[in-house]
């Protein structure tokens, strides 16, 4: 059993909160800091704030014990060997990452730093951020021997964040000093040694004692680039398959077959080749833009990333055209919408392509009944109910008397609908699926006109001749 290490995590968003409870689960003593008093009070009282599998369980186990929540960064700094910075790095007007929160945290840490600490960048930051953090600490009077700045990017996905953190494909540690590298190796030892996976009641996942995750030690700059390059590459993969899906639609081919044929090549791999309505969320759009901005600032032509963004933005407009192609005119049409979150298993609507599409359809004069299993409340804050938009109680309510039903988020429950009930609820049996959740021929058998992404349109078996599409 490895030695518990006192750790501070600054920021209680997706990355910070999940890292805090997972470090506790690994056996460490954690103080999670946030400057938002209401958030801290809510976390102390047991509110998880975000919809994430296993988070309530881990918070229940460690809250106010192995994980303490506070607004006092000074106290947390003094009490910890390593301070993980996991605050937001939003997109600035110019497209690059706004690092003012990171800088503010670095300056505040400087005030309480009197013994050696490792400062860890956990937020997604551009290359050279470690140097800026060092400079900020030194400018605020901290002796250079009292700290090292390390990059330890996080690769967790929302919806599966806890499992991803404790069962990672790899742990990347960018450290330019052996002393700092050792602190990070010790922190992750429960995972890399495989000890964690021997324990009872652990969070399940892919790693095991015989196959623990590898820890890759790199320079700080390489680690910073690994994070941006990984997200940009995944976004590129999605835009690539979306462009291929458009080609499939134009030729009546089937993108699912194409993606399978490509993915079986082990050099390509099957993951992140699901076509849809474009990627969204708080990471890919922001990180592709930030990586492009870094390249621009360094005088490197990386216009490939501009194309990735262009395809992504067009994909949403193509979906609206698809709805038009099925319904002729959009003005005055009544649509049921399933899904508002940027992907399934989360209540996060940041940069959600589903919300963008809802906005576009409202602007075209449609009226919408929308349903999402978790994201409705958040959506209501940005798109309040009005005479063109209402929030349905379930999928069947959303379908009620609609001219067509649209699937915009890949929630499992939308793949398990009672299709007979949906068919009865709709005014016309038309489903336009932006996530390819159903098999087209089965939908045709069930009496639907079914449009999806990169696959041929199908019509009800019984009703082929009279179909409007
Ligand atoms: C992403 C990365 O996958 C994580 O590794 C990374 O840590 C995280 O960003 C981050 O930087 O914090 P996340 O944004 O939670 O994670 O979501 P993903 O599961 O990657 O999905 C992103 C978007 O791509 C979603 O809108 C999703 O629907 C879409 N997507 C994903 C597709 O359209 N097709 C696919 O094949 C996969």
Tab-separated table of C-alpha atoms and ligand atoms in Angstrom:
chain	number	residue	atom	x	y	z
A	1	UNK	CA	0.000	0.000	0.000
A	2	UNK	CA	1.484	3.359	-1.062
A	3	UNK	CA	1.858	6.267	1.344
A	4	UNK	CA	-1.053	8.790	1.366
A	5	UNK	CA	0.048	12.148	-0.022
A	6	UNK	CA	-1.542	15.483	0.936
A	7	UNK	CA	-2.919	17.039	-2.242
A	8	UNK	CA	-4.735	20.284	-3.053
A	9	UNK	CA	-6.984	20.507	-6.098
A	10	UNK	CA	-7.932	24.024	-7.145
A	11	UNK	CA	-11.260	24.190	-9.004
A	12	UNK	CA	-14.315	22.009	-8.475
A	13	UNK	CA	-15.527	21.700	-12.072
A	14	UNK	CA	-15.628	18.400	-13.977
A	15	UNK	CA	-11.882	17.860	-13.867
A	16	UNK	CA	-11.172	19.271	-10.392
A	17	UNK	CA	-14.021	17.593	-8.557
A	18	UNK	CA	-13.508	14.230	-10.231
A	19	UNK	CA	-9.730	14.388	-9.645
A	20	UNK	CA	-10.303	15.284	-5.967
A	21	UNK	CA	-12.604	12.345	-5.208
A	22	UNK	CA	-10.522	9.937	-7.288
A	23	UNK	CA	-7.282	10.906	-5.507
A	24	UNK	CA	-9.149	10.200	-2.254
A	25	UNK	CA	-10.316	6.860	-3.652
A	26	UNK	CA	-6.647	6.106	-4.415
A	27	UNK	CA	-5.880	6.723	-0.725
A	28	UNK	CA	-4.651	10.332	-0.656
A	29	UNK	CA	-5.682	13.188	1.617
A	30	UNK	CA	-7.307	15.884	-0.520
A	31	UNK	CA	-8.354	19.503	-0.070
A	32	UNK	CA	-10.513	20.779	-2.926
A	33	UNK	CA	-10.528	24.569	-3.251
A	34	UNK	CA	-13.007	26.785	-5.049
A	35	UNK	CA	-13.513	30.531	-4.700
A	36	UNK	CA	-17.269	30.139	-5.174
A	37	UNK	CA	-18.614	29.959	-1.619
A	38	UNK	CA	-21.990	28.604	-2.698
A	39	UNK	CA	-20.367	25.730	-4.588
A	40	UNK	CA	-18.165	24.878	-1.617
A	41	UNK	CA	-21.144	24.932	0.764
A	42	UNK	CA	-23.147	22.712	-1.611
A	43	UNK	CA	-20.288	20.202	-1.908
A	44	UNK	CA	-19.812	20.168	1.869
A	45	UNK	CA	-23.520	19.402	2.199
A	46	UNK	CA	-23.270	16.480	-0.228
A	47	UNK	CA	-24.584	18.006	-3.463
A	48	UNK	CA	-22.545	16.626	-6.399
A	49	UNK	CA	-23.333	19.661	-8.648
A	50	UNK	CA	-22.813	17.673	-11.857
A	51	UNK	CA	-24.424	14.556	-13.300
A	52	UNK	CA	-21.636	11.983	-13.316
A	53	UNK	CA	-21.668	8.233	-12.730
A	54	UNK	CA	-20.017	7.097	-9.430
A	55	UNK	CA	-19.519	10.683	-8.242
A	56	UNK	CA	-22.299	10.561	-5.614
A	57	UNK	CA	-20.896	7.256	-4.385
A	58	UNK	CA	-17.311	8.530	-3.990
A	59	UNK	CA	-18.413	11.831	-2.499
A	60	UNK	CA	-20.542	9.904	-0.032
A	61	UNK	CA	-17.514	7.841	0.953
A	62	UNK	CA	-14.974	10.645	1.395
A	63	UNK	CA	-16.790	13.971	1.796
A	64	UNK	CA	-15.569	16.089	4.733
A	65	UNK	CA	-13.110	13.338	5.589
A	66	UNK	CA	-10.506	12.335	2.980
A	67	UNK	CA	-11.815	15.135	0.734
A	68	UNK	CA	-12.424	18.494	2.354
A	69	UNK	CA	-13.896	21.469	0.515
A	70	UNK	CA	-12.764	25.020	1.234
A	71	UNK	CA	-12.379	28.500	-0.236
A	72	UNK	CA	-9.031	28.941	1.532
A	73	UNK	CA	-6.300	28.350	-1.058
A	74	UNK	CA	-3.564	29.526	1.331
A	75	UNK	CA	-4.378	26.871	3.903
A	76	UNK	CA	-4.676	24.215	1.183
A	77	UNK	CA	-1.282	25.221	-0.253
A	78	UNK	CA	0.458	25.039	3.109
A	79	UNK	CA	-1.070	21.625	3.888
A	80	UNK	CA	-0.200	19.944	0.555
A	81	UNK	CA	2.821	18.476	-1.240
A	82	UNK	CA	1.244	18.930	-4.669
A	83	UNK	CA	-1.244	21.553	-5.835
A	84	UNK	CA	-3.269	20.636	-8.927
A	85	UNK	CA	-4.631	23.614	-10.843
A	86	UNK	CA	-7.910	22.565	-12.453
A	87	UNK	CA	-9.620	25.883	-13.063
A	88	UNK	CA	-11.327	26.908	-16.303
A	89	UNK	CA	-9.384	27.995	-19.368
A	90	UNK	CA	-12.234	29.431	-21.443
A	91	UNK	CA	-11.903	30.556	-25.029
A	92	UNK	CA	-11.048	34.241	-25.372
A	93	UNK	CA	-12.551	36.485	-28.044
A	94	UNK	CA	-9.464	35.884	-30.198
A	95	UNK	CA	-9.875	32.088	-30.003
A	96	UNK	CA	-6.900	31.379	-27.768
A	97	UNK	CA	-7.190	30.124	-24.190
A	98	UNK	CA	-7.916	32.719	-21.511
A	99	UNK	CA	-5.397	31.885	-18.791
A	100	UNK	CA	-6.313	34.634	-16.354
A	101	UNK	CA	-7.800	32.173	-13.828
A	102	UNK	CA	-4.611	30.080	-13.935
A	103	UNK	CA	-2.533	33.214	-13.377
A	104	UNK	CA	-4.720	34.360	-10.472
A	105	UNK	CA	-4.344	30.952	-8.795
A	106	UNK	CA	-0.556	30.960	-9.322
A	107	UNK	CA	-0.285	34.418	-7.718
A	108	UNK	CA	-2.393	33.350	-4.754
A	109	UNK	CA	-0.375	30.153	-4.268
A	110	UNK	CA	2.788	32.300	-4.254
A	111	UNK	CA	1.606	34.097	-1.116
A	112	UNK	CA	1.537	30.896	0.954
A	113	UNK	CA	4.496	29.053	-0.491
A	114	UNK	CA	7.261	28.655	2.075
A	115	UNK	CA	8.315	25.013	1.624
A	116	UNK	CA	8.874	22.956	-1.555
A	117	UNK	CA	5.681	22.205	-3.530
A	118	UNK	CA	4.880	20.763	-6.907
A	119	UNK	CA	2.429	22.900	-8.853
A	120	UNK	CA	0.566	20.741	-11.362
A	121	UNK	CA	-1.253	21.979	-14.461
A	122	UNK	CA	-4.336	19.794	-14.763
A	123	UNK	CA	-6.402	22.290	-16.762
A	124	UNK	CA	-5.959	22.140	-20.528
A	125	UNK	CA	-3.375	24.805	-21.260
A	126	UNK	CA	-1.262	25.828	-24.232
A	127	UNK	CA	2.441	25.058	-24.479
A	128	UNK	CA	4.614	27.457	-22.476
A	129	UNK	CA	2.021	27.831	-19.681
A	130	UNK	CA	4.383	26.083	-17.242
A	131	UNK	CA	6.960	28.799	-17.906
A	132	UNK	CA	4.418	31.540	-17.302
A	133	UNK	CA	3.330	29.947	-14.016
A	134	UNK	CA	6.992	29.760	-12.891
A	135	UNK	CA	7.488	33.388	-13.834
A	136	UNK	CA	4.328	34.431	-11.959
A	137	UNK	CA	5.532	32.651	-8.812
A	138	UNK	CA	9.005	34.178	-9.042
A	139	UNK	CA	7.599	37.674	-9.688
A	140	UNK	CA	5.579	37.248	-6.517
A	141	UNK	CA	8.730	36.632	-4.517
A	142	UNK	CA	8.929	32.826	-4.411
A	143	UNK	CA	12.426	31.340	-4.491
A	144	UNK	CA	12.944	29.107	-7.571
A	145	UNK	CA	14.144	26.238	-5.348
A	146	UNK	CA	10.766	26.103	-3.575
A	147	UNK	CA	8.696	24.779	-6.449
A	148	UNK	CA	8.494	22.894	-9.722
A	149	UNK	CA	5.720	23.227	-12.271
A	150	UNK	CA	4.565	19.986	-13.818
A	151	UNK	CA	2.072	19.242	-16.590
A	152	UNK	CA	-0.299	16.357	-15.912
A	153	UNK	CA	-3.064	16.610	-18.533
A	154	UNK	CA	-6.376	14.914	-17.909
A	155	UNK	CA	-8.061	12.772	-20.570
A	156	UNK	CA	-11.365	11.949	-18.835
A	157	UNK	CA	-14.623	12.244	-20.741
A	158	UNK	CA	-17.775	13.680	-19.249
A	159	UNK	CA	-20.301	10.992	-18.435
A	160	UNK	CA	-17.585	8.412	-17.746
A	161	UNK	CA	-15.235	10.741	-15.872
A	162	UNK	CA	-14.654	8.716	-12.697
A	163	UNK	CA	-14.070	5.454	-14.570
A	164	UNK	CA	-11.764	7.210	-17.054
A	165	UNK	CA	-9.731	8.778	-14.237
A	166	UNK	CA	-9.189	5.529	-12.363
A	167	UNK	CA	-8.758	3.367	-15.488
A	168	UNK	CA	-6.836	5.646	-17.866
A	169	UNK	CA	-5.262	4.553	-21.154
A	170	UNK	CA	-2.169	6.422	-19.986
A	171	UNK	CA	-1.018	8.894	-17.372
A	172	UNK	CA	1.114	11.673	-18.847
A	173	UNK	CA	3.522	13.501	-16.564
A	174	UNK	CA	5.542	16.330	-18.047
A	175	UNK	CA	8.258	17.220	-15.552
A	176	UNK	CA	11.620	18.858	-16.020
A	177	UNK	CA	12.925	17.883	-12.578
A	178	UNK	CA	13.408	14.429	-11.058
A	179	UNK	CA	12.151	15.583	-7.696
A	180	UNK	CA	8.807	16.695	-9.146
A	181	UNK	CA	8.522	13.590	-11.335
A	182	UNK	CA	8.940	11.437	-8.214
A	183	UNK	CA	6.088	13.236	-6.378
A	184	UNK	CA	3.760	12.630	-9.330
A	185	UNK	CA	4.864	8.985	-9.701
A	186	UNK	CA	4.113	8.476	-5.987
A	187	UNK	CA	0.672	10.066	-6.343
A	188	UNK	CA	-0.237	7.723	-9.216
A	189	UNK	CA	1.513	4.670	-7.711
A	190	UNK	CA	-1.760	3.057	-6.513
A	191	UNK	CA	-2.832	2.884	-10.183
A	192	UNK	CA	0.504	2.247	-11.933
A	193	UNK	CA	1.533	-0.473	-9.447
A	194	UNK	CA	-1.836	-2.181	-9.945
A	195	UNK	CA	-2.510	-2.125	-6.153
A	196	UNK	CA	-5.759	-0.214	-6.535
A	197	UNK	CA	-7.248	-2.858	-8.817
A	198	UNK	CA	-6.756	-5.560	-6.169
A	199	UNK	CA	-8.959	-3.822	-3.649
A	200	UNK	CA	-12.587	-4.718	-3.016
A	201	UNK	CA	-15.411	-2.385	-4.013
A	202	UNK	CA	-13.350	-0.441	-6.560
A	203	UNK	CA	-14.835	1.492	-9.444
A	204	UNK	CA	-14.938	-0.979	-12.333
A	205	UNK	CA	-13.059	-0.421	-15.589
A	206	UNK	CA	-10.529	-1.712	-18.106
A	207	UNK	CA	-7.341	-1.641	-15.972
A	208	UNK	CA	-6.345	-4.509	-13.699
A	209	UNK	CA	-3.475	-5.597	-11.492
A	210	UNK	CA	-1.932	-7.473	-14.399
A	211	UNK	CA	-2.602	-4.595	-16.812
A	212	UNK	CA	-2.168	-1.333	-14.905
A	213	UNK	CA	-2.005	1.965	-16.806
A	214	UNK	CA	1.412	3.141	-18.031
A	215	UNK	CA	2.889	6.422	-16.821
A	216	UNK	CA	4.586	8.329	-19.604
A	217	UNK	CA	7.236	10.762	-18.423
A	218	UNK	CA	7.926	13.640	-20.816
A	219	UNK	CA	9.148	17.218	-20.775
A	220	UNK	CA	6.569	19.749	-19.570
A	221	UNK	CA	6.191	21.253	-23.039
A	222	UNK	CA	5.615	17.845	-24.646
A	223	UNK	CA	2.914	17.042	-22.082
A	224	UNK	CA	1.154	20.338	-22.759
A	225	UNK	CA	1.209	19.613	-26.483
A	226	UNK	CA	0.059	15.992	-25.979
A	227	UNK	CA	-3.208	17.234	-24.464
A	228	UNK	CA	-4.022	19.752	-27.196
A	229	UNK	CA	-2.864	17.432	-29.970
A	230	UNK	CA	-4.953	14.533	-28.618
A	231	UNK	CA	-8.171	16.552	-28.466
A	232	UNK	CA	-7.520	18.143	-31.854
A	233	UNK	CA	-6.832	14.731	-33.390
A	234	UNK	CA	-10.054	13.251	-31.971
A	235	UNK	CA	-12.015	16.242	-33.288
A	236	UNK	CA	-10.331	15.732	-36.662
A	237	UNK	CA	-11.371	12.074	-36.657
A	238	UNK	CA	-14.995	13.078	-36.060
A	239	UNK	CA	-14.941	15.770	-38.755
A	240	UNK	CA	-13.320	13.307	-41.145
A	241	UNK	CA	-16.061	10.719	-40.693
A	242	UNK	CA	-18.717	13.443	-40.914
A	243	UNK	CA	-17.285	14.527	-44.273
A	244	UNK	CA	-17.225	10.877	-45.376
A	245	UNK	CA	-20.855	10.515	-44.247
A	246	UNK	CA	-21.819	13.384	-46.563
A	247	UNK	CA	-20.081	11.567	-49.394
A	248	UNK	CA	-22.006	8.426	-48.501
A	249	UNK	CA	-25.294	10.329	-48.587
A	250	UNK	CA	-24.472	11.678	-52.033
A	251	UNK	CA	-23.721	8.187	-53.344
A	252	UNK	CA	-26.296	6.136	-51.418
A	253	UNK	CA	-23.512	4.268	-49.625
A	254	UNK	CA	-23.644	3.460	-45.914
A	255	UNK	CA	-21.185	5.260	-43.614
A	256	UNK	CA	-21.550	2.619	-40.917
A	257	UNK	CA	-20.130	0.024	-43.291
A	258	UNK	CA	-17.423	2.434	-44.375
A	259	UNK	CA	-16.437	3.270	-40.786
A	260	UNK	CA	-16.339	-0.398	-39.875
A	261	UNK	CA	-14.185	-1.157	-42.881
A	262	UNK	CA	-11.814	1.639	-41.944
A	263	UNK	CA	-11.804	0.937	-38.207
A	264	UNK	CA	-10.785	-2.684	-38.612
A	265	UNK	CA	-7.414	-1.390	-39.772
A	266	UNK	CA	-5.554	-1.365	-36.451
A	267	UNK	CA	-3.667	1.743	-37.550
A	268	UNK	CA	-6.977	3.634	-37.772
A	269	UNK	CA	-9.028	1.963	-35.010
A	270	UNK	CA	-12.834	1.946	-34.683
A	271	UNK	CA	-13.293	4.630	-32.013
A	272	UNK	CA	-14.427	8.214	-32.652
A	273	UNK	CA	-15.635	7.318	-36.123
A	274	UNK	CA	-19.300	7.831	-35.284
A	275	UNK	CA	-20.821	10.397	-37.635
A	276	UNK	CA	-23.467	12.736	-36.274
A	277	UNK	CA	-24.396	16.382	-35.940
A	278	UNK	CA	-20.873	17.553	-35.120
A	279	UNK	CA	-18.828	17.496	-31.948
A	280	UNK	CA	-19.610	19.824	-29.046
A	281	UNK	CA	-18.915	20.153	-25.342
A	282	UNK	CA	-16.598	22.278	-23.295
A	283	UNK	CA	-13.403	20.760	-24.735
A	284	UNK	CA	-13.156	19.991	-28.450
A	285	UNK	CA	-14.449	23.313	-29.864
A	286	UNK	CA	-12.345	25.336	-27.414
A	287	UNK	CA	-9.223	23.189	-27.670
A	288	UNK	CA	-9.166	23.017	-31.474
A	289	UNK	CA	-9.398	26.818	-31.551
A	290	UNK	CA	-6.720	27.190	-28.873
A	291	UNK	CA	-4.331	24.777	-30.596
A	292	UNK	CA	-4.792	26.643	-33.871
A	293	UNK	CA	-4.124	29.926	-32.036
A	294	UNK	CA	-0.897	28.491	-30.571
A	295	UNK	CA	0.224	27.445	-34.061
A	296	UNK	CA	-0.637	30.909	-35.428
A	297	UNK	CA	1.322	32.616	-32.666
A	298	UNK	CA	4.322	30.413	-33.470
A	299	UNK	CA	4.032	31.164	-37.200
A	300	UNK	CA	3.062	27.572	-38.052
A	301	UNK	CA	0.436	26.924	-40.730
A	302	UNK	CA	-2.059	24.488	-39.197
A	303	UNK	CA	-5.041	25.355	-41.400
A	304	UNK	CA	-6.056	21.693	-41.263
A	305	UNK	CA	-7.657	22.650	-37.944
A	306	UNK	CA	-9.678	25.409	-39.620
A	307	UNK	CA	-11.114	22.761	-41.955
A	308	UNK	CA	-11.967	20.553	-38.973
A	309	UNK	CA	-13.954	23.443	-37.487
A	310	UNK	CA	-15.597	24.262	-40.812
A	311	UNK	CA	-16.838	20.715	-41.345
A	312	UNK	CA	-18.126	20.656	-37.775
A	313	UNK	CA	-20.106	23.822	-38.168
A	314	UNK	CA	-21.529	22.762	-41.571
A	315	UNK	CA	-22.676	19.453	-40.120
A	316	UNK	CA	-25.317	21.223	-38.022
A	317	UNK	CA	-26.603	23.177	-41.005
A	318	UNK	CA	-26.713	19.987	-43.075
A	319	UNK	CA	-28.912	18.427	-40.430
A	320	UNK	CA	-31.377	21.325	-40.674
A	321	UNK	CA	-31.389	20.890	-44.473
A	322	UNK	CA	-32.133	17.218	-43.896
A	323	UNK	CA	-35.166	18.141	-41.797
A	324	UNK	CA	-36.276	20.464	-44.590
A	325	UNK	CA	-35.782	17.718	-47.183
A	326	UNK	CA	-38.176	15.514	-45.213
A	327	UNK	CA	-40.828	18.134	-44.417
A	328	UNK	CA	-40.706	20.467	-47.438
A	329	UNK	CA	-41.328	23.780	-45.615
A	330	UNK	CA	-40.088	24.395	-42.100
A	331	UNK	CA	-42.187	27.416	-41.194
A	332	UNK	CA	-45.078	26.387	-38.959
A	333	UNK	CA	-43.878	22.784	-38.571
A	334	UNK	CA	-44.192	21.142	-35.183
A	335	UNK	CA	-41.153	19.108	-34.184
A	336	UNK	CA	-40.377	16.773	-31.313
A	337	UNK	CA	-36.719	16.984	-30.248
A	338	UNK	CA	-34.987	14.256	-28.256
A	339	UNK	CA	-31.770	15.424	-26.664
A	340	UNK	CA	-30.293	18.747	-25.626
A	341	UNK	CA	-27.033	17.713	-23.907
A	342	UNK	CA	-23.884	17.759	-26.081
A	343	UNK	CA	-23.738	13.965	-25.749
A	344	UNK	CA	-25.484	11.234	-23.769
A	345	UNK	CA	-24.966	10.579	-20.041
A	346	UNK	CA	-24.351	14.201	-19.145
A	347	UNK	CA	-26.411	17.262	-18.281
A	348	UNK	CA	-23.801	19.526	-19.888
A	349	UNK	CA	-25.089	21.757	-22.684
A	350	UNK	CA	-21.927	23.779	-23.332
A	351	UNK	CA	-21.394	24.114	-27.111
A	352	UNK	CA	-24.100	21.500	-27.589
A	353	UNK	CA	-24.794	20.929	-31.294
A	354	UNK	CA	-28.337	19.914	-30.260
A	355	UNK	CA	-28.995	23.391	-28.845
A	356	UNK	CA	-27.512	25.039	-31.942
A	357	UNK	CA	-29.879	22.990	-34.099
A	358	UNK	CA	-32.881	23.861	-31.893
A	359	UNK	CA	-31.987	27.552	-32.294
A	360	UNK	CA	-31.666	27.201	-36.091
A	361	UNK	CA	-35.033	25.435	-36.329
A	362	UNK	CA	-36.758	28.040	-34.152
A	363	UNK	CA	-35.292	30.730	-36.412
A	364	UNK	CA	-36.824	28.876	-39.391
A	365	UNK	CA	-40.261	29.228	-37.768
A	366	UNK	CA	-40.699	25.705	-36.353
A	367	UNK	CA	-42.298	25.075	-32.991
A	368	UNK	CA	-40.526	22.575	-30.774
A	369	UNK	CA	-41.323	20.209	-27.902
A	370	UNK	CA	-37.957	19.128	-26.487
A	371	UNK	CA	-37.003	16.436	-24.034
A	372	UNK	CA	-33.697	15.496	-22.412
A	373	UNK	CA	-33.325	13.091	-19.482
A	374	UNK	CA	-30.868	15.366	-17.636
A	375	UNK	CA	-30.205	18.648	-19.455
A	376	UNK	CA	-33.652	20.260	-19.534
A	377	UNK	CA	-33.145	22.457	-16.482
A	378	UNK	CA	-29.869	23.868	-17.796
A	379	UNK	CA	-31.356	24.426	-21.254
A	380	UNK	CA	-34.306	26.324	-19.779
A	381	UNK	CA	-31.844	28.866	-18.417
A	382	UNK	CA	-30.598	29.726	-21.924
A	383	UNK	CA	-33.736	28.924	-23.916
A	384	UNK	CA	-36.794	29.701	-21.773
A	385	UNK	CA	-40.191	28.246	-22.634
A	386	UNK	CA	-42.233	30.439	-24.994
A	387	UNK	CA	-45.026	29.984	-27.506
A	388	UNK	CA	-42.649	28.217	-29.932
A	389	UNK	CA	-40.723	26.118	-27.435
A	390	UNK	CA	-41.902	23.844	-24.655
A	391	UNK	CA	-40.151	21.189	-22.603
A	392	UNK	CA	-41.768	17.775	-22.761
A	393	UNK	CA	-42.052	15.349	-19.850
A	394	UNK	CA	-40.731	12.382	-21.845
A	395	UNK	CA	-39.958	11.223	-25.365
A	396	UNK	CA	-43.586	10.282	-26.078
A	397	UNK	CA	-44.829	13.657	-24.943
A	398	UNK	CA	-42.241	15.316	-27.244
A	399	UNK	CA	-43.476	13.208	-30.170
A	400	UNK	CA	-47.128	14.104	-29.470
A	401	UNK	CA	-48.812	15.346	-32.653
A	402	UNK	CA	-45.435	16.358	-34.159
A	403	UNK	CA	-44.706	16.482	-37.879
A	404	UNK	CA	-41.442	14.647	-37.201
A	405	UNK	CA	-39.266	13.477	-34.319
A	406	UNK	CA	-35.595	14.518	-34.227
A	407	UNK	CA	-32.917	12.636	-32.283
A	408	UNK	CA	-30.058	14.967	-31.352
A	409	UNK	CA	-28.302	13.351	-28.379
A	410	UNK	CA	-27.114	9.759	-28.053
A	411	UNK	CA	-28.829	8.855	-24.774
A	412	UNK	CA	-29.310	5.105	-24.417
A	413	UNK	CA	-32.995	5.612	-23.592
A	414	UNK	CA	-33.502	7.166	-27.042
A	415	UNK	CA	-32.140	3.972	-28.586
A	416	UNK	CA	-34.684	1.937	-26.580
A	417	UNK	CA	-37.902	3.776	-27.430
A	418	UNK	CA	-41.224	1.968	-27.692
A	419	UNK	CA	-41.490	2.629	-31.431
A	420	UNK	CA	-45.124	1.599	-31.649
A	421	UNK	CA	-46.007	4.277	-29.070
A	422	UNK	CA	-43.860	6.848	-30.887
A	423	UNK	CA	-45.542	5.997	-34.175
A	424	UNK	CA	-48.978	6.465	-32.625
A	425	UNK	CA	-47.990	9.739	-30.976
A	426	UNK	CA	-46.573	11.392	-34.115
A	427	UNK	CA	-48.768	13.140	-36.628
A	428	UNK	CA	-46.579	11.720	-39.419
A	429	UNK	CA	-44.288	8.758	-38.774
A	430	UNK	CA	-41.045	10.542	-39.633
A	431	UNK	CA	-37.855	10.257	-37.563
A	432	UNK	CA	-34.720	12.226	-38.374
A	433	UNK	CA	-31.893	10.745	-36.367
A	434	UNK	CA	-28.690	12.776	-35.999
A	435	UNK	CA	-27.012	10.013	-33.982
A	436	UNK	CA	-27.751	6.858	-35.999
A	437	UNK	CA	-29.338	5.094	-33.030
A	438	UNK	CA	-31.539	2.780	-35.126
A	439	UNK	CA	-31.175	0.254	-37.896
A	440	UNK	CA	-32.796	1.766	-41.025
A	441	UNK	CA	-34.424	-1.441	-42.259
A	442	UNK	CA	-35.971	-2.089	-38.828
A	443	UNK	CA	-37.371	1.451	-38.877
A	444	UNK	CA	-38.879	0.862	-42.265
A	445	UNK	CA	-40.472	-2.343	-40.942
A	446	UNK	CA	-41.882	-0.326	-38.034
A	447	UNK	CA	-43.620	2.004	-40.468
A	448	UNK	CA	-41.315	5.010	-40.331
A	449	UNK	CA	-39.749	7.282	-42.873
A	450	UNK	CA	-36.302	7.360	-41.333
A	451	UNK	CA	-33.450	9.706	-42.183
A	452	UNK	CA	-30.101	9.300	-40.466
A	453	UNK	CA	-26.500	10.388	-41.069
A	454	UNK	CA	-24.561	8.923	-44.000
A	455	UNK	CA	-27.060	6.127	-44.611
A	456	UNK	CA	-29.804	5.773	-47.216
A	457	UNK	CA	-33.218	7.202	-46.367
A	458	UNK	CA	-35.834	4.484	-45.793
A	459	UNK	CA	-39.619	4.607	-46.004
A	460	UNK	CA	-42.355	2.540	-44.394
A	461	UNK	CA	-42.478	-0.875	-46.071
A	462	UNK	CA	-46.221	-0.571	-46.585
A	463	UNK	CA	-46.150	3.010	-47.750
A	464	UNK	CA	-43.267	3.289	-50.209
A	465	UNK	CA	-45.176	4.691	-53.153
A	466	UNK	CA	-46.979	7.473	-51.276
A	467	UNK	CA	-43.937	8.706	-49.339
A	468	UNK	CA	-43.239	12.435	-49.476
A	469	UNK	CA	-39.447	12.130	-49.293
B	1	LIG	C1	-13.192	15.022	-24.611
B	1	LIG	C2	-12.123	13.936	-24.785
B	1	LIG	O1	-12.713	12.747	-25.311
B	1	LIG	C3	-11.445	13.610	-23.445
B	1	LIG	O2	-10.401	12.674	-23.640
B	1	LIG	C4	-10.866	14.909	-22.867
B	1	LIG	O3	-10.289	14.687	-21.588
B	1	LIG	C5	-11.982	15.931	-22.715
B	1	LIG	O4	-12.577	16.162	-24.005
B	1	LIG	C6	-11.373	17.176	-22.152
B	1	LIG	O5	-10.478	17.743	-22.799
B	1	LIG	O6	-11.661	17.527	-20.994
B	1	LIG	P1	-15.729	15.067	-23.747
B	1	LIG	O7	-15.763	16.478	-24.235
B	1	LIG	O8	-16.259	14.749	-22.389
B	1	LIG	O9	-14.211	14.499	-23.772
B	1	LIG	O10	-16.604	14.207	-24.755
B	1	LIG	P2	-16.356	13.150	-25.933
B	1	LIG	O11	-16.917	11.854	-25.508
B	1	LIG	O12	-14.989	13.168	-26.418
B	1	LIG	O13	-17.327	13.761	-27.052
B	1	LIG	C7	-17.111	15.065	-27.594
B	1	LIG	C8	-18.102	15.353	-28.701
B	1	LIG	O14	-17.812	14.552	-29.844
B	1	LIG	C9	-19.566	15.042	-28.332
B	1	LIG	O15	-20.382	16.068	-28.859
B	1	LIG	C10	-19.822	13.713	-29.017
B	1	LIG	O16	-21.179	13.489	-29.319
B	1	LIG	C11	-18.976	13.858	-30.281
B	1	LIG	N1	-18.554	12.580	-30.894
B	1	LIG	C12	-17.732	11.731	-30.217
B	1	LIG	C13	-18.985	12.276	-32.168
B	1	LIG	O17	-19.736	13.043	-32.810
B	1	LIG	N2	-18.550	11.099	-32.748
B	1	LIG	C14	-17.723	10.234	-32.105
B	1	LIG	O18	-17.381	9.191	-32.706
B	1	LIG	C15	-17.310	10.551	-30.816
